[in-house]
PDB file of C-alpha atoms and ligand atoms in Angstrom:
ATOM      1  CA  MET D   1      27.417 -21.740  43.442  1.00 40.00           C
ATOM      2  CA  THR D   2      28.661 -19.491  40.665  1.00 45.00           C
ATOM      3  CA  ALA D   3      26.969 -21.692  38.099  1.00 45.00           C
ATOM      4  CA  GLU D   4      23.730 -21.584  40.083  1.00 45.00           C
ATOM      5  CA  ARG D   5      23.816 -17.786  40.139  1.00 50.00           C
ATOM      6  CA  ALA D   6      24.577 -17.545  36.454  1.00 48.00           C
ATOM      7  CA  THR D   7      21.712 -19.770  35.376  1.00 54.00           C
ATOM      8  CA  PRO D   8      18.709 -17.447  35.960  1.00 56.00           C
ATOM      9  CA  ALA D   9      20.439 -14.543  34.182  1.00 54.00           C
ATOM     10  CA  ILE D  10      21.251 -16.681  31.153  1.00 55.00           C
ATOM     11  CA  ARG D  11      17.771 -18.117  31.115  1.00 56.00           C
ATOM     12  CA  LYS D  12      16.204 -14.627  31.279  1.00 57.00           C
ATOM     13  CA  LYS D  13      18.213 -13.394  28.299  1.00 60.00           C
ATOM     14  CA  LYS D  14      17.446 -16.523  26.291  1.00 63.00           C
ATOM     15  CA  THR D  15      13.732 -16.273  26.992  1.00 59.00           C
ATOM     16  CA  SER D  16      13.580 -12.682  25.853  1.00 87.00           C
ATOM     17  CA  SER D  17      15.468 -13.496  22.649  1.00 89.00           C
ATOM     18  CA  VAL D  18      12.853 -16.114  21.913  1.00 90.00           C
ATOM     19  CA  ALA D  19      10.145 -13.549  22.692  1.00 93.00           C
ATOM     20  CA  LEU D  20      11.789 -11.098  20.276  1.00 94.00           C
ATOM     21  CA  LYS D  21      11.927 -13.740  17.550  1.00 93.00           C
ATOM     22  CA  LEU D  22       8.285 -14.458  18.197  1.00 94.00           C
ATOM     23  CA  LEU D  23       7.520 -10.746  17.923  1.00 95.00           C
ATOM     24  CA  MET D  24       9.377 -10.667  14.581  1.00 94.00           C
ATOM     25  CA  ALA D  25       7.472 -13.698  13.321  1.00 94.00           C
ATOM     26  CA  VAL D  26       4.018 -12.494  14.402  1.00 95.00           C
ATOM     27  CA  THR D  27       4.471  -8.908  13.120  1.00 96.00           C
ATOM     28  CA  GLY D  28       6.019 -10.303   9.926  1.00 95.00           C
ATOM     29  CA  ILE D  29       3.003 -12.562   9.354  1.00 95.00           C
ATOM     30  CA  LEU D  30       0.628  -9.592   9.819  1.00 96.00           C
ATOM     31  CA  LEU D  31       2.624  -7.595   7.253  1.00 97.00           C
ATOM     32  CA  VAL D  32       2.614 -10.526   4.814  1.00 96.00           C
ATOM     33  CA  LEU D  33      -1.177 -10.826   5.168  1.00 97.00           C
ATOM     34  CA  PHE D  34      -1.501  -7.129   4.327  1.00 98.00           C
ATOM     35  CA  LEU D  35       0.863  -7.536   1.347  1.00 98.00           C
ATOM     36  CA  PHE D  36      -1.224 -10.370  -0.130  1.00 98.00           C
ATOM     37  CA  ALA D  37      -4.521  -8.561   0.449  1.00 97.00           C
ATOM     38  CA  HIS D  38      -3.085  -5.380  -1.122  1.00 97.00           C
ATOM     39  CA  MET D  39      -1.712  -7.301  -4.106  1.00 98.00           C
ATOM     40  CA  ALA D  40      -5.065  -9.006  -4.689  1.00 97.00           C
ATOM     41  CA  GLY D  41      -6.776  -5.593  -4.540  1.00 97.00           C
ATOM     42  CA  ASN D  42      -4.273  -4.136  -7.023  1.00 97.00           C
ATOM     43  CA  LEU D  43      -5.062  -6.873  -9.544  1.00 97.00           C
ATOM     44  CA  LYS D  44      -8.561  -5.403  -9.838  1.00 97.00           C
ATOM     45  CA  ILE D  45      -6.937  -2.876 -12.132  1.00 97.00           C
ATOM     46  CA  PHE D  46      -7.161  -5.532 -14.883  1.00 97.00           C
ATOM     47  CA  VAL D  47     -10.962  -5.538 -14.520  1.00 97.00           C
ATOM     48  CA  GLY D  48     -11.175  -1.828 -15.313  1.00 96.00           C
ATOM     49  CA  ALA D  49     -11.194   1.691 -13.909  1.00 97.00           C
ATOM     50  CA  GLU D  50     -14.673   1.434 -12.441  1.00 96.00           C
ATOM     51  CA  SER D  51     -13.949  -1.793 -10.584  1.00 96.00           C
ATOM     52  CA  PHE D  52     -10.608  -0.532  -9.237  1.00 97.00           C
ATOM     53  CA  ASP D  53     -11.997   2.803  -8.053  1.00 97.00           C
ATOM     54  CA  HIS D  54     -15.053   1.106  -6.584  1.00 96.00           C
ATOM     55  CA  TYR D  55     -12.783  -1.222  -4.634  1.00 96.00           C
ATOM     56  CA  ALA D  56     -10.766   1.729  -3.233  1.00 95.00           C
ATOM     57  CA  HIS D  57     -13.986   3.486  -2.164  1.00 95.00           C
ATOM     58  CA  TRP D  58     -15.353   0.285  -0.649  1.00 95.00           C
ATOM     59  CA  LEU D  59     -12.167   0.000   1.465  1.00 95.00           C
ATOM     60  CA  ARG D  60     -12.876   3.432   2.929  1.00 94.00           C
ATOM     61  CA  ASP D  61     -16.356   2.331   4.014  1.00 95.00           C
ATOM     62  CA  LEU D  62     -15.397  -1.167   5.145  1.00 95.00           C
ATOM     63  CA  GLY D  63     -17.169  -2.122   8.372  1.00 93.00           C
ATOM     64  CA  ALA D  64     -20.020   0.389   7.829  1.00 92.00           C
ATOM     65  CA  PRO D  65     -22.371   1.114   9.478  1.00 93.00           C
ATOM     66  CA  ALA D  66     -20.561  -0.155  12.613  1.00 95.00           C
ATOM     67  CA  LEU D  67     -17.439   1.758  11.620  1.00 95.00           C
ATOM     68  CA  PRO D  68     -17.669   5.365  10.390  1.00 95.00           C
ATOM     69  CA  HIS D  69     -16.103   6.428   7.043  1.00 94.00           C
ATOM     70  CA  GLU D  70     -12.352   5.607   6.770  1.00 94.00           C
ATOM     71  CA  TRP D  71     -12.166   4.128  10.254  1.00 96.00           C
ATOM     72  CA  PHE D  72     -11.163   0.740   8.894  1.00 96.00           C
ATOM     73  CA  LEU D  73      -8.278   2.390   6.999  1.00 96.00           C
ATOM     74  CA  TRP D  74      -7.123   4.211  10.133  1.00 97.00           C
ATOM     75  CA  ILE D  75      -7.286   1.029  12.207  1.00 97.00           C
ATOM     76  CA  GLN D  76      -5.289  -0.715   9.478  1.00 97.00           C
ATOM     77  CA  ARG D  77      -2.754   2.143   9.388  1.00 97.00           C
ATOM     78  CA  GLY D  78      -2.353   1.973  13.179  1.00 98.00           C
ATOM     79  CA  GLY D  79      -1.941  -1.818  13.078  1.00 98.00           C
ATOM     80  CA  LEU D  80       0.606  -1.664  10.256  1.00 98.00           C
ATOM     81  CA  THR D  81       2.622   1.075  11.980  1.00 97.00           C
ATOM     82  CA  VAL D  82       2.757  -0.892  15.252  1.00 98.00           C
ATOM     83  CA  ALA D  83       3.698  -4.073  13.329  1.00 98.00           C
ATOM     84  CA  VAL D  84       6.487  -2.309  11.372  1.00 96.00           C
ATOM     85  CA  LEU D  85       7.905  -0.647  14.511  1.00 96.00           C
ATOM     86  CA  GLY D  86       7.738  -3.906  16.504  1.00 96.00           C
ATOM     87  CA  HIS D  87       9.407  -5.785  13.641  1.00 95.00           C
ATOM     88  CA  MET D  88      12.220  -3.220  13.354  1.00 94.00           C
ATOM     89  CA  PHE D  89      12.728  -3.034  17.126  1.00 94.00           C
ATOM     90  CA  ALA D  90      13.027  -6.820  17.471  1.00 94.00           C
ATOM     91  CA  ALA D  91      15.371  -6.985  14.453  1.00 92.00           C
ATOM     92  CA  ALA D  92      17.642  -4.263  15.867  1.00 91.00           C
ATOM     93  CA  VAL D  93      17.869  -5.803  19.362  1.00 92.00           C
ATOM     94  CA  LEU D  94      18.473  -9.316  18.019  1.00 91.00           C
ATOM     95  CA  ALA D  95      21.167  -8.034  15.626  1.00 87.00           C
ATOM     96  CA  ARG D  96      22.900  -6.188  18.483  1.00 87.00           C
ATOM     97  CA  ARG D  97      22.831  -9.312  20.644  1.00 88.00           C
ATOM     98  CA  ALA D  98      24.256 -11.396  17.828  1.00 84.00           C
ATOM     99  CA  ARG D  99      27.091  -8.857  17.392  1.00 81.00           C
ATOM    100  CA  ARG D 100      27.811  -8.829  21.136  1.00 82.00           C
ATOM    101  CA  ALA D 101      27.911 -12.598  21.225  1.00 80.00           C
ATOM    102  CA  ARG D 102      30.676 -12.444  18.608  1.00 67.00           C
ATOM    103  CA  PRO D 103      32.511  -9.098  19.116  1.00 63.00           C
ATOM    104  CA  VAL D 104      35.401 -10.104  16.854  1.00 65.00           C
ATOM    105  CA  ARG D 105      34.368 -10.110  13.215  1.00 63.00           C
ATOM    106  CA  TYR D 106      35.133 -13.166  11.153  1.00 59.00           C
ATOM    107  CA  ALA D 107      38.547 -12.706   9.528  1.00 60.00           C
ATOM    108  CA  HIS D 108      37.374 -14.564   6.436  1.00 58.00           C
ATOM    109  CA  ARG D 109      33.715 -14.132   6.025  1.00 54.00           C
ATOM    110  CA  ALA D 110      32.587 -17.117   4.026  1.00 51.00           C
ATOM    111  CA  LYS D 111      31.281 -16.029   0.621  1.00 50.00           C
ATOM    112  CA  VAL D 112      28.338 -18.385   0.763  1.00 45.00           C
ATOM    113  CA  GLN D 113      27.092 -17.505   4.233  1.00 50.00           C
ATOM    114  CA  GLY D 114      23.389 -18.065   4.052  1.00 60.00           C
ATOM    115  CA  SER D 115      21.373 -17.162   0.958  1.00 63.00           C
ATOM    116  CA  TYR D 116      21.482 -13.788  -0.773  1.00 67.00           C
ATOM    117  CA  ALA D 117      18.082 -13.062   0.794  1.00 66.00           C
ATOM    118  CA  ALA D 118      19.417 -13.784   4.299  1.00 69.00           C
ATOM    119  CA  ARG D 119      22.387 -11.439   3.863  1.00 75.00           C
ATOM    120  CA  THR D 120      20.301  -8.504   2.629  1.00 81.00           C
ATOM    121  CA  MET D 121      17.613  -8.408   5.328  1.00 87.00           C
ATOM    122  CA  ARG D 122      18.753  -5.147   6.928  1.00 86.00           C
ATOM    123  CA  TRP D 123      19.239  -3.139   3.728  1.00 88.00           C
ATOM    124  CA  GLY D 124      16.211  -4.747   2.156  1.00 90.00           C
ATOM    125  CA  GLY D 125      14.197  -3.516   5.133  1.00 91.00           C
ATOM    126  CA  VAL D 126      15.578   0.025   4.779  1.00 92.00           C
ATOM    127  CA  ILE D 127      14.712   0.110   1.033  1.00 93.00           C
ATOM    128  CA  ILE D 128      11.173  -1.108   1.787  1.00 95.00           C
ATOM    129  CA  VAL D 129      10.626   1.579   4.461  1.00 94.00           C
ATOM    130  CA  LEU D 130      11.884   4.322   2.091  1.00 96.00           C
ATOM    131  CA  PHE D 131       9.669   2.922  -0.655  1.00 97.00           C
ATOM    132  CA  VAL D 132       6.571   2.899   1.592  1.00 97.00           C
ATOM    133  CA  ILE D 133       7.159   6.579   2.488  1.00 97.00           C
ATOM    134  CA  PHE D 134       7.420   7.479  -1.234  1.00 97.00           C
ATOM    135  CA  HIS D 135       4.442   5.234  -2.032  1.00 97.00           C
ATOM    136  CA  ILE D 136       2.201   6.965   0.520  1.00 97.00           C
ATOM    137  CA  LEU D 137       3.191  10.403  -0.837  1.00 97.00           C
ATOM    138  CA  ASP D 138       2.500   9.041  -4.317  1.00 97.00           C
ATOM    139  CA  LEU D 139      -0.724   7.035  -4.173  1.00 96.00           C
ATOM    140  CA  THR D 140      -2.313   7.878  -0.806  1.00 95.00           C
ATOM    141  CA  THR D 141      -1.777  11.636  -0.422  1.00 95.00           C
ATOM    142  CA  GLY D 142      -1.078  12.177  -4.157  1.00 96.00           C
ATOM    143  CA  THR D 143       1.643  14.736  -3.345  1.00 96.00           C
ATOM    144  CA  VAL D 144       4.188  13.409  -5.871  1.00 96.00           C
ATOM    145  CA  ASN D 145       1.696  11.907  -8.315  1.00 97.00           C
ATOM    146  CA  PRO D 146       1.012  13.684 -11.657  1.00 96.00           C
ATOM    147  CA  VAL D 147      -2.773  13.265 -11.163  1.00 97.00           C
ATOM    148  CA  GLY D 148      -3.022  12.920  -7.376  1.00 96.00           C
ATOM    149  CA  ASP D 149      -6.809  12.643  -7.349  1.00 95.00           C
ATOM    150  CA  HIS D 150      -7.975  10.949  -4.152  1.00 92.00           C
ATOM    151  CA  GLU D 151     -11.268   9.955  -5.791  1.00 93.00           C
ATOM    152  CA  HIS D 152      -9.675   8.261  -8.822  1.00 96.00           C
ATOM    153  CA  PRO D 153      -6.888   5.850  -7.809  1.00 97.00           C
ATOM    154  CA  TYR D 154      -7.000   4.137 -11.237  1.00 97.00           C
ATOM    155  CA  ALA D 155      -6.023   7.400 -12.941  1.00 98.00           C
ATOM    156  CA  ASN D 156      -3.259   7.925 -10.341  1.00 98.00           C
ATOM    157  CA  VAL D 157      -1.765   4.488 -11.008  1.00 98.00           C
ATOM    158  CA  VAL D 158      -1.924   4.868 -14.812  1.00 97.00           C
ATOM    159  CA  ALA D 159      -0.274   8.308 -14.641  1.00 97.00           C
ATOM    160  CA  ASP D 160       2.366   6.949 -12.273  1.00 96.00           C
ATOM    161  CA  PHE D 161       3.736   4.274 -14.582  1.00 97.00           C
ATOM    162  CA  ALA D 162       3.488   6.182 -17.889  1.00 95.00           C
ATOM    163  CA  PRO D 163       6.523   5.421 -20.125  1.00 93.00           C
ATOM    164  CA  GLY D 164       7.948   8.934 -19.551  1.00 93.00           C
ATOM    165  CA  ARG D 165       8.170   8.173 -15.822  1.00 94.00           C
ATOM    166  CA  TRP D 166      10.287   5.044 -16.316  1.00 94.00           C
ATOM    167  CA  TYR D 167      12.386   5.983 -13.259  1.00 96.00           C
ATOM    168  CA  VAL D 168       9.307   5.674 -11.005  1.00 96.00           C
ATOM    169  CA  THR D 169       8.517   2.261 -12.513  1.00 96.00           C
ATOM    170  CA  LEU D 170      12.153   1.251 -12.000  1.00 96.00           C
ATOM    171  CA  PHE D 171      12.056   2.338  -8.349  1.00 96.00           C
ATOM    172  CA  TYR D 172       8.817   0.411  -7.798  1.00 97.00           C
ATOM    173  CA  ALA D 173      10.287  -2.657  -9.502  1.00 97.00           C
ATOM    174  CA  LEU D 174      13.453  -2.557  -7.361  1.00 96.00           C
ATOM    175  CA  ALA D 175      11.434  -2.106  -4.165  1.00 96.00           C
ATOM    176  CA  ILE D 176       9.080  -4.962  -5.092  1.00 97.00           C
ATOM    177  CA  VAL D 177      12.047  -7.269  -5.755  1.00 96.00           C
ATOM    178  CA  ALA D 178      13.475  -6.204  -2.358  1.00 95.00           C
ATOM    179  CA  VAL D 179      10.115  -7.102  -0.773  1.00 96.00           C
ATOM    180  CA  GLY D 180      10.350 -10.498  -2.500  1.00 96.00           C
ATOM    181  CA  PHE D 181      13.833 -11.265  -1.138  1.00 94.00           C
ATOM    182  CA  HIS D 182      12.878  -9.994   2.316  1.00 94.00           C
ATOM    183  CA  LEU D 183       9.779 -12.151   2.315  1.00 94.00           C
ATOM    184  CA  ARG D 184      11.560 -15.258   1.104  1.00 94.00           C
ATOM    185  CA  HIS D 185      13.963 -15.228   4.020  1.00 92.00           C
ATOM    186  CA  GLY D 186      11.353 -13.868   6.453  1.00 93.00           C
ATOM    187  CA  ILE D 187       8.810 -16.642   5.808  1.00 92.00           C
ATOM    188  CA  PHE D 188      11.542 -19.248   6.153  1.00 90.00           C
ATOM    189  CA  SER D 189      12.778 -17.739   9.458  1.00 90.00           C
ATOM    190  CA  ALA D 190       9.238 -17.368  10.821  1.00 90.00           C
ATOM    191  CA  ALA D 191       8.573 -21.053  10.092  1.00 90.00           C
ATOM    192  CA  ARG D 192      11.706 -21.953  12.041  1.00 87.00           C
ATOM    193  CA  THR D 193      10.750 -19.692  14.989  1.00 87.00           C
ATOM    194  CA  LEU D 194       7.247 -21.158  15.062  1.00 86.00           C
ATOM    195  CA  GLY D 195       8.592 -24.656  15.456  1.00 82.00           C
ATOM    196  CA  GLN D 196       9.319 -26.129  12.051  1.00 78.00           C
ATOM    197  CA  GLN D 197      12.149 -28.603  12.519  1.00 77.00           C
ATOM    198  CA  GLY D 198      14.024 -31.275  10.703  1.00 85.00           C
ATOM    199  CA  ARG D 199      15.362 -31.520   7.166  1.00 88.00           C
ATOM    200  CA  ARG D 200      12.045 -32.288   5.517  1.00 90.00           C
ATOM    201  CA  GLY D 201      10.313 -29.394   7.311  1.00 89.00           C
ATOM    202  CA  GLU D 202      13.138 -27.079   6.310  1.00 90.00           C
ATOM    203  CA  ARG D 203      12.876 -28.120   2.651  1.00 92.00           C
ATOM    204  CA  ILE D 204       9.114 -27.553   2.689  1.00 93.00           C
ATOM    205  CA  ALA D 205       9.500 -24.145   4.402  1.00 92.00           C
ATOM    206  CA  ARG D 206      12.104 -23.131   1.805  1.00 93.00           C
ATOM    207  CA  ALA D 207       9.845 -24.150  -1.075  1.00 95.00           C
ATOM    208  CA  VAL D 208       6.761 -22.430   0.409  1.00 94.00           C
ATOM    209  CA  ALA D 209       8.788 -19.248   1.004  1.00 95.00           C
ATOM    210  CA  LEU D 210      10.027 -19.268  -2.597  1.00 96.00           C
ATOM    211  CA  VAL D 211       6.574 -19.875  -4.100  1.00 97.00           C
ATOM    212  CA  LEU D 212       4.822 -17.238  -1.945  1.00 97.00           C
ATOM    213  CA  SER D 213       7.431 -14.558  -2.581  1.00 97.00           C
ATOM    214  CA  THR D 214       7.464 -15.288  -6.332  1.00 98.00           C
ATOM    215  CA  VAL D 215       3.656 -15.040  -6.533  1.00 98.00           C
ATOM    216  CA  LEU D 216       3.749 -11.756  -4.614  1.00 98.00           C
ATOM    217  CA  VAL D 217       6.506 -10.207  -6.747  1.00 98.00           C
ATOM    218  CA  ALA D 218       4.788 -11.294  -9.989  1.00 98.00           C
ATOM    219  CA  GLY D 219       1.408  -9.944  -8.812  1.00 98.00           C
ATOM    220  CA  TYR D 220       2.812  -6.552  -7.823  1.00 98.00           C
ATOM    221  CA  LEU D 221       5.065  -6.191 -10.874  1.00 98.00           C
ATOM    222  CA  SER D 222       2.223  -7.023 -13.261  1.00 98.00           C
ATOM    223  CA  VAL D 223       0.549  -3.645 -12.587  1.00 98.00           C
ATOM    224  CA  PRO D 224       3.371  -1.219 -13.571  1.00 97.00           C
ATOM    225  CA  PHE D 225       4.325  -3.432 -16.522  1.00 96.00           C
ATOM    226  CA  ALA D 226       0.731  -3.595 -17.743  1.00 97.00           C
ATOM    227  CA  VAL D 227       0.616   0.221 -17.729  1.00 97.00           C
ATOM    228  CA  LEU D 228       4.065   0.496 -19.330  1.00 94.00           C
ATOM    229  CA  THR D 229       3.072  -1.818 -22.182  1.00 93.00           C
ATOM    230  CA  GLY D 230      -0.338  -0.174 -22.715  1.00 94.00           C
ATOM    231  CA  LEU D 231      -2.380  -3.175 -21.540  1.00 95.00           C
ATOM    232  CA  VAL D 232      -3.876  -0.935 -18.852  1.00 95.00           C
ATOM    233  CA  LYS D 233      -4.521   2.668 -19.915  1.00 94.00           C
TER     234      LYS D 233
HETATM  235  C1  HEM S 301       2.900  -1.808  -8.200  1.00 82.69           C
HETATM  236  C2  HEM S 301       2.643  -2.045  -6.974  1.00 82.69           C
HETATM  237  C3  HEM S 301       1.654  -1.276  -6.148  1.00 82.69           C
HETATM  238  C4  HEM S 301       0.550  -0.542  -6.522  1.00 82.69           C
HETATM  239  C5  HEM S 301      -0.007  -0.324  -7.922  1.00 82.69           C
HETATM  240  C6  HEM S 301      -0.050  -0.005  -5.313  1.00 82.69           C
HETATM  241  C7  HEM S 301      -1.171   0.782  -5.272  1.00 82.69           C
HETATM  242  C8  HEM S 301      -1.640   1.455  -4.164  1.00 82.69           C
HETATM  243  C9  HEM S 301      -2.727   2.413  -4.159  1.00 82.69           C
HETATM  244  C10 HEM S 301      -3.546   2.818  -5.381  1.00 82.69           C
HETATM  245  C11 HEM S 301      -2.870   2.847  -2.888  1.00 82.69           C
HETATM  246  C12 HEM S 301      -3.889   3.899  -2.380  1.00 82.69           C
HETATM  247  C13 HEM S 301      -5.234   3.264  -2.154  1.00 82.69           C
HETATM  248  C14 HEM S 301      -6.297   4.295  -1.853  1.00 82.69           C
HETATM  249  O1  HEM S 301      -6.554   5.168  -2.687  1.00 82.69           O
HETATM  250  O2  HEM S 301      -6.857   4.239  -0.769  1.00 82.69           O
HETATM  251  C15 HEM S 301      -1.874   2.165  -2.084  1.00 82.69           C
HETATM  252  C16 HEM S 301      -1.686   2.333  -0.723  1.00 82.69           C
HETATM  253  C17 HEM S 301      -0.743   1.666   0.030  1.00 82.69           C
HETATM  254  N1  HEM S 301       0.161   0.721  -0.398  1.00 82.69           N
HETATM  255 FE1  HEM S 301       0.426   0.139  -2.297  1.00 82.69          FE
HETATM  256  N2  HEM S 301       0.691  -0.424  -4.236  1.00 82.69           N
HETATM  257  C18 HEM S 301       1.743  -1.191  -4.697  1.00 82.69           C
HETATM  258  C19 HEM S 301       2.746  -1.788  -3.961  1.00 82.69           C
HETATM  259  C20 HEM S 301       2.851  -1.708  -2.601  1.00 82.69           C
HETATM  260  C21 HEM S 301       3.871  -2.366  -1.814  1.00 82.69           C
HETATM  261  C22 HEM S 301       4.964  -3.267  -2.398  1.00 82.69           C
HETATM  262  C23 HEM S 301       3.647  -2.019  -0.510  1.00 82.69           C
HETATM  263  C24 HEM S 301       4.392  -2.414   0.738  1.00 82.69           C
HETATM  264  C25 HEM S 301       5.656  -2.766   0.769  1.00 82.69           C
HETATM  265  C26 HEM S 301       2.492  -1.146  -0.480  1.00 82.69           C
HETATM  266  C27 HEM S 301       1.962  -0.580   0.663  1.00 82.69           C
HETATM  267  C28 HEM S 301       0.924   0.328   0.672  1.00 82.69           C
HETATM  268  C29 HEM S 301       0.484   1.015   1.848  1.00 82.69           C
HETATM  269  C30 HEM S 301       1.063   0.852   3.265  1.00 82.69           C
HETATM  270  C31 HEM S 301      -0.558   1.859   1.444  1.00 82.69           C
HETATM  271  C32 HEM S 301      -1.287   2.876   2.321  1.00 82.69           C
HETATM  272  C33 HEM S 301      -2.658   2.435   2.626  1.00 82.69           C
HETATM  273  C34 HEM S 301      -3.334   3.577   3.359  1.00 82.69           C
HETATM  274  O3  HEM S 301      -3.658   4.588   2.750  1.00 82.69           O
HETATM  275  O4  HEM S 301      -3.469   3.434   4.541  1.00 82.69           O
HETATM  276  N3  HEM S 301       2.030  -0.990  -1.756  1.00 82.69           N
HETATM  277  N4  HEM S 301      -1.152   1.327  -2.881  1.00 82.69           N
END
């Protein structure tokens, strides 16, 4: 009788944990899609100022004439905000449940407990959020950018990573590496949530996660380093 009563409660909690993991995976995938699209757009800087600025202006009129000026950007901003909040909410609830399931901390926490990426998910996430806030003040509103000209994003980026502002480049580089680690573990976890099973599947998911996060980090880092070395000026 007791066991019968306990079953629905346990099942309910388990189902919602799966739903939360699914929420993490789906919001994570949306954010990864944005990250790749944004990285590809950034690489236009190697084509030249005109191409890069044209691309930024085109983004503002994407969907025209069906969508009025900047609507696409606002829809994207809304979608990204909901995805980030959903991702953080699911992460916080799942972490709390995991702590409750094991209220006593491990006396000897094994040194090699999961990969480095797995152990830094929470702080990696915090660094990324802080970076995005700085990044918006820097390259969207132009508040902390030396040029800060909404019409000329190429000039903003070049001014941003000038050698004298090495600390900005360093902050960007650290944040991008944090994104890389976060993504490596995130893609692997999402694959597991979405049904990847078995040793072979796990090996493939690990390799795909490593390749995708390395490509992303290299693509993003190439821009500040190209400016720093004078390749883009
Ligand atoms: C060196 C690397 C990066 C460069 C050069 C760069 C460049 C830019 C530029 C120029 C804009 C403004 C576009 C415009 O004028 O409309 C922008 C916006 C943005 N970037 Fe980046 N970005 C970089 C890395 C990142 C990373 C790693 C993230 C996320 C973790 C990110 C997230 C965003 C977001 C959310 C926006 C706001 C888009 C909006 O205005 O709605 N960026 N970026």
